[in-house]
Amino acid sequence: MNKVLLLLFAVTSLTSSSRGIENPYNYPFDNRGNPLSDVQLEDEWSTFPLYQQVGYNQPLRPQFHFTSQVGWLNDPNGMVFYDGEWHMYFQHYAKGVKNGIKSWGNAKSTDLIHWTQFQHAINPYPNVVGGDRPHAIWSGSAVVDRHNALGKQKGDVKTLFALYTATNPNGFFQGGAYSTDKGRTWTKINDGKPVIPFQEGYAAGQRDPRIFYYKPGKFYVTIMMVGGEKREVRLWKSTDLLNWEYIMDIPDKSAECIDMYEIPVDGNVNNTRWVISNAGTRYEIGVFDGRSWNGYGERDEDNRPLRFDYGDSYYAAQVFNNAPDNRVVHIGWLHCKEFYRPFIEANMPFTQQMSFPAEVTLHSTDSGIVLRRNPVKEIERLYVKSDAFDHGKLGEINAELAGLSPELIDMTLRIKPDADFVLNVRGLPIKYDLKRQVVVFNNSQRGTAIAEASKAKKKNSPQPFNPRHQYGLKEIPAPLQNDRVSIRVLVDRASLEIFVNDGQAAGSFVIVPDAENRSIQLSGADGQSVESIVVNELKSIWGK
């Protein structure tokens, strides 16, 4: 039986009423997220042709955040810009909406807003280092082979090169792959054998290689978690992308999805600093000269690197290599590991989503260099209606807001508070605590899910469950600046992203707003003065 007939069989089977499965989206798993056992393709991972049966307008489908058409996604991988395209690969379980064996999913955009998904880039393959378990394809990164170091370039089209983690029971290793057709299809280096072998004496799960080009030295650098007693990350360098020379270890940095990138300070390309972040949750600013790292960035009260995000859903973030105009564009995984039951119960063909792309910048201040993260300017292409109100009291502003009913929102409030207030967006209450100068949000949906899981886990545990613990409560630093605070909010069908004081702090949350609630209101002392509030209604990135 040829491949076409097998695909036809799979689609026909999925829609058969005799199976007793209500499955209106034609995806290859049942309404509990489990793979259907009789979906058998010539290549068991080539499920992508079935995706074409699935649209993007399901009730819980994010409308301006990237999701896979079908299946589970997590970490963004292989982020690289080349020839007008932003390439985003991602951890992808192709055969279910629950976490499973990973491939690299494959998506591209010309504007950072609208994404087209392609056939999976790198799939699991048979064990090549001894053993009978196949290698799953875990996180990694990609670069442009600038000077044809691999010798694979075809014509004027540069080769793309990726490093990925290949799982293995006896210790993970880092494999390589290349693409000669602008990232559409990929070929494994040396049939998937190690490019960077397992590092003996360190953690078995060493993973997530982050590769970038170091221009002053004209070589490529890879940084990766190796763990061990000193919780180290390791750096190597290479000029040919295949042979890697040890540079150094940095202690106390061991974390998944380590990222490292250079940023101009105040936009000055002659004055740059480097940032190391651990999965996009905390970051440190420092200096890197190709041989050594000197981190000196500001730290919190516990002497830990500062938080990149103060919410409960932002993880595994990575920046795009080779971005134009010295931009540093960042995307993370908005995860809902404890809170994806609603998606399965609603029979969604997907779970998990990416954060909205954000630009990371560094700025000089009296207290040192600070990092800011703001939604990319391209979001303005999605605006279909904008309403602005300024210089009014809360009651006056609320009267104006009462006439608005957007579903998808990008809005900014600037206010000079003299008391606590609450910005309520589609039923999501975002509180400002003036005394403590923090934005407070209680992600009650996720908090309830985590509490239930924790309660079940501790049922037979000597550690008692504390029902008073507010699992969903998060605080975002929001110090007054010239007696004012600004709060920017993005709301989609399954997420809330908050940016405070022009991106000096942020918080990201997976949460499902009430579909019937389209209101925006402020509550607090009526005499408080609102400097400005701008509400932009967005259109979907998916079209009809």
Short mmCIF file of C-alpha atoms in Angstrom, two decimals, residues 247-490:
data_model
loop_
_atom_site.label_atom_id
_atom_site.label_comp_id
_atom_site.label_asym_id
_atom_site.label_seq_id
_atom_site.Cartn_x
_atom_site.Cartn_y
_atom_site.Cartn_z
CA ILE A 247 36.56 27.35 25.80
CA MET A 248 35.45 27.41 29.43
CA ASP A 249 32.91 26.38 32.06
CA ILE A 250 30.78 28.86 33.99
CA PRO A 251 29.62 27.60 37.41
CA ASP A 252 26.18 28.10 38.95
CA LYS A 253 24.50 28.68 35.60
CA SER A 254 23.24 25.18 34.88
CA ALA A 255 19.70 25.34 33.54
CA GLU A 256 17.62 24.10 30.67
CA CYS A 257 17.40 26.16 27.51
CA ILE A 258 20.32 28.43 28.33
CA ASP A 259 20.51 31.45 26.03
CA MET A 260 23.33 33.91 25.32
CA TYR A 261 23.25 36.97 23.09
CA GLU A 262 24.75 40.41 22.51
CA ILE A 263 22.72 43.63 22.77
CA PRO A 264 23.63 47.25 21.99
CA VAL A 265 23.26 49.58 24.97
CA ASP A 266 20.94 52.50 24.18
CA GLY A 267 20.99 51.34 20.56
CA ASN A 268 24.74 52.02 20.21
CA VAL A 269 26.32 49.12 18.28
CA ASN A 270 29.76 50.26 19.48
CA ASN A 271 28.74 49.78 23.11
CA THR A 272 27.33 46.32 23.70
CA ARG A 273 26.80 43.90 26.55
CA TRP A 274 26.00 40.20 26.64
CA VAL A 275 23.08 38.54 28.35
CA ILE A 276 22.92 34.98 29.67
CA SER A 277 19.45 33.76 30.59
CA ASN A 278 18.32 30.44 32.01
CA ALA A 279 15.26 29.37 30.05
CA GLY A 280 14.17 32.98 29.86
CA THR A 281 13.25 33.04 33.56
CA ARG A 282 16.29 34.87 34.97
CA TYR A 283 19.08 36.81 33.30
CA GLU A 284 22.49 38.31 33.96
CA ILE A 285 24.22 41.10 32.04
CA GLY A 286 27.96 40.87 31.46
CA VAL A 287 30.93 40.99 29.10
CA PHE A 288 32.10 38.17 26.81
CA ASP A 289 35.34 38.40 24.81
CA GLY A 290 35.30 34.99 23.14
CA ARG A 291 37.46 33.50 25.90
CA SER A 292 35.89 34.48 29.23
CA TRP A 293 32.65 35.69 30.80
CA ASN A 294 32.38 38.47 33.36
CA GLY A 295 28.86 38.80 34.71
CA TYR A 296 28.15 41.86 36.80
CA GLY A 297 24.46 42.55 36.33
CA GLU A 298 22.14 43.63 39.11
CA ARG A 299 20.83 40.86 41.38
CA ASP A 300 17.76 40.44 43.57
CA GLU A 301 17.57 40.42 47.37
CA ASP A 302 18.53 36.73 47.40
CA ASN A 303 21.62 37.42 45.24
CA ARG A 304 20.06 35.67 42.27
CA PRO A 305 19.98 36.98 38.70
CA LEU A 306 16.97 39.17 37.98
CA ARG A 307 13.73 37.71 36.69
CA PHE A 308 12.97 37.90 33.00
CA ASP A 309 9.30 37.27 33.66
CA TYR A 310 7.27 37.42 36.87
CA GLY A 311 4.26 35.43 35.67
CA ASP A 312 3.64 31.71 35.91
CA SER A 313 3.73 30.64 32.27
CA TYR A 314 6.91 31.92 30.55
CA TYR A 315 9.71 29.44 29.88
CA ALA A 316 12.40 28.17 27.49
CA ALA A 317 12.75 31.51 25.70
CA GLN A 318 15.24 31.98 22.87
CA VAL A 319 16.28 34.87 20.64
CA PHE A 320 16.58 34.79 16.86
CA ASN A 321 20.11 34.57 15.48
CA ASN A 322 21.08 36.86 12.60
CA ALA A 323 18.17 39.27 13.12
CA PRO A 324 18.29 42.41 10.94
CA ASP A 325 19.09 45.92 12.22
CA ASN A 326 20.74 44.53 15.37
CA ARG A 327 17.33 43.60 16.75
CA VAL A 328 17.12 41.09 19.57
CA VAL A 329 13.75 39.36 19.22
CA HIS A 330 12.65 36.93 21.88
CA ILE A 331 9.96 34.21 21.99
CA GLY A 332 9.16 31.90 24.89
CA TRP A 333 6.85 28.99 25.53
CA LEU A 334 3.64 29.96 27.33
CA HIS A 335 3.25 26.67 29.13
CA CYS A 336 0.24 25.25 30.90
CA LYS A 337 1.55 21.90 32.05
CA GLU A 338 -0.85 21.75 35.00
CA PHE A 339 -3.66 23.51 33.17
CA TYR A 340 -4.36 21.99 29.79
CA ARG A 341 -7.36 19.89 30.77
CA PRO A 342 -9.80 22.57 29.49
CA PHE A 343 -8.23 22.31 26.02
CA ILE A 344 -8.62 18.53 25.96
CA GLU A 345 -12.13 18.62 27.41
CA ALA A 346 -13.11 21.17 24.76
CA ASN A 347 -11.75 18.74 22.12
CA MET A 348 -9.10 21.16 20.89
CA PRO A 349 -6.66 19.72 18.31
CA PHE A 350 -3.71 21.41 20.06
CA THR A 351 -2.30 22.43 23.41
CA GLN A 352 0.35 24.99 24.40
CA GLN A 353 1.30 28.24 22.67
CA MET A 354 4.20 30.61 22.14
CA SER A 355 4.49 34.05 23.71
CA PHE A 356 3.98 37.03 21.48
CA PRO A 357 7.37 38.03 19.96
CA ALA A 358 9.10 40.70 22.03
CA GLU A 359 12.12 42.91 21.45
CA VAL A 360 14.79 42.96 24.15
CA THR A 361 16.80 46.15 24.66
CA LEU A 362 19.38 47.48 27.14
CA HIS A 363 19.27 50.99 28.59
CA SER A 364 21.60 53.11 30.72
CA THR A 365 20.15 54.37 34.00
CA ASP A 366 21.55 55.99 37.14
CA SER A 367 21.52 52.57 38.80
CA GLY A 368 23.20 50.77 35.90
CA ILE A 369 22.19 49.04 32.69
CA VAL A 370 18.64 47.66 32.70
CA LEU A 371 16.88 45.26 30.37
CA ARG A 372 13.51 45.95 28.80
CA ARG A 373 11.20 43.60 26.91
CA ASN A 374 8.32 44.89 24.80
CA PRO A 375 6.04 43.43 22.12
CA VAL A 376 7.56 43.85 18.66
CA LYS A 377 6.38 46.91 16.76
CA GLU A 378 4.88 44.68 14.06
CA ILE A 379 1.88 44.14 16.34
CA GLU A 380 0.53 47.43 15.01
CA ARG A 381 -0.26 45.63 11.74
CA LEU A 382 -3.00 43.78 13.60
CA TYR A 383 -4.77 46.89 14.88
CA VAL A 384 -8.28 47.20 13.45
CA LYS A 385 -9.61 49.82 15.86
CA SER A 386 -7.88 52.16 18.30
CA ASP A 387 -9.51 54.25 21.02
CA ALA A 388 -7.60 56.75 23.14
CA PHE A 389 -8.78 58.68 26.21
CA ASP A 390 -6.66 61.01 28.31
CA HIS A 391 -6.64 63.37 31.27
CA GLY A 392 -9.77 62.16 32.98
CA LYS A 393 -10.92 60.89 36.35
CA LEU A 394 -11.64 57.19 36.78
CA GLY A 395 -15.38 57.66 36.51
CA GLU A 396 -15.07 59.70 33.33
CA ILE A 397 -12.70 57.20 31.73
CA ASN A 398 -14.99 54.29 32.65
CA ALA A 399 -17.89 55.99 30.90
CA GLU A 400 -15.80 56.05 27.71
CA LEU A 401 -14.58 52.48 28.15
CA ALA A 402 -18.14 51.24 28.53
CA GLY A 403 -18.61 51.64 24.79
CA LEU A 404 -15.80 49.21 23.92
CA SER A 405 -16.09 45.43 23.52
CA PRO A 406 -12.88 44.00 21.99
CA GLU A 407 -11.98 40.32 22.12
CA LEU A 408 -8.27 40.57 21.22
CA ILE A 409 -6.54 43.44 22.98
CA ASP A 410 -3.32 45.45 23.13
CA MET A 411 -3.89 48.30 25.57
CA THR A 412 -1.76 50.67 27.65
CA LEU A 413 -2.75 52.56 30.80
CA ARG A 414 -0.69 55.46 32.13
CA ILE A 415 -1.77 56.76 35.51
CA LYS A 416 -0.60 58.91 38.43
CA PRO A 417 -2.09 56.88 41.29
CA ASP A 418 -2.86 58.19 44.75
CA ALA A 419 -4.39 54.90 45.92
CA ASP A 420 -4.67 51.26 44.89
CA PHE A 421 -6.63 50.57 41.71
CA VAL A 422 -7.72 47.62 39.58
CA LEU A 423 -7.66 47.40 35.80
CA ASN A 424 -10.25 44.78 34.89
CA VAL A 425 -9.81 43.51 31.33
CA ARG A 426 -12.38 40.99 30.13
CA GLY A 427 -12.92 39.83 33.70
CA LEU A 428 -9.18 39.55 34.46
CA PRO A 429 -8.45 41.81 37.48
CA ILE A 430 -4.99 43.41 37.36
CA LYS A 431 -4.38 45.22 40.65
CA TYR A 432 -1.87 47.96 41.43
CA ASP A 433 -0.69 48.04 45.05
CA LEU A 434 0.53 51.60 45.60
CA LYS A 435 2.18 51.04 48.97
CA ARG A 436 4.26 48.11 47.73
CA GLN A 437 4.46 49.40 44.14
CA VAL A 438 3.70 46.08 42.49
CA VAL A 439 1.20 44.85 39.94
CA VAL A 440 -0.68 41.87 41.36
CA PHE A 441 -2.47 39.24 39.31
CA ASN A 442 -4.06 36.07 40.63
CA ASN A 443 -4.22 33.43 37.91
CA SER A 444 -7.02 31.63 39.70
CA GLN A 445 -7.62 29.11 36.89
CA ARG A 446 -4.07 27.82 36.92
CA GLY A 447 -3.81 28.20 40.67
CA THR A 448 -6.80 25.93 41.17
CA ALA A 449 -5.33 23.32 38.83
CA ILE A 450 -1.98 23.38 40.64
CA ALA A 451 -3.68 23.27 44.03
CA GLU A 452 -5.71 20.23 43.02
CA ALA A 453 -2.59 18.48 41.74
CA SER A 454 -0.68 19.37 44.90
CA LYS A 455 -3.52 18.18 47.11
CA ALA A 456 -3.66 14.85 45.29
CA LYS A 457 0.12 14.46 45.47
CA LYS A 458 0.20 15.13 49.22
CA LYS A 459 -2.81 13.00 50.08
CA ASN A 460 -0.57 10.29 51.52
CA SER A 461 2.37 12.54 52.30
CA PRO A 462 3.59 13.64 55.75
CA GLN A 463 3.72 17.18 54.34
CA PRO A 464 0.21 18.63 54.79
CA PHE A 465 -1.60 20.35 51.97
CA ASN A 466 -2.14 24.06 52.67
CA PRO A 467 -5.48 25.15 51.18
CA ARG A 468 -4.69 28.79 51.95
CA HIS A 469 -1.70 28.86 49.63
CA GLN A 470 -2.49 31.05 46.61
CA TYR A 471 -0.80 29.11 43.85
CA GLY A 472 -1.82 31.56 41.15
CA LEU A 473 -0.84 34.82 42.87
CA LYS A 474 2.02 36.67 41.19
CA GLU A 475 3.55 40.12 41.68
CA ILE A 476 5.34 42.23 39.08
CA PRO A 477 7.63 45.05 40.28
CA ALA A 478 6.14 48.40 39.24
CA PRO A 479 7.95 51.28 40.96
CA LEU A 480 6.55 54.73 40.34
CA GLN A 481 8.53 56.80 37.89
CA ASN A 482 7.90 60.52 38.27
CA ASP A 483 4.88 59.49 40.38
CA ARG A 484 3.44 57.51 37.48
CA VAL A 485 3.13 53.91 36.38
CA SER A 486 2.33 52.41 32.98
CA ILE A 487 0.73 49.01 32.42
CA ARG A 488 0.49 47.42 28.97
CA VAL A 489 -1.75 44.39 28.54
CA LEU A 490 -2.11 41.84 25.72
#
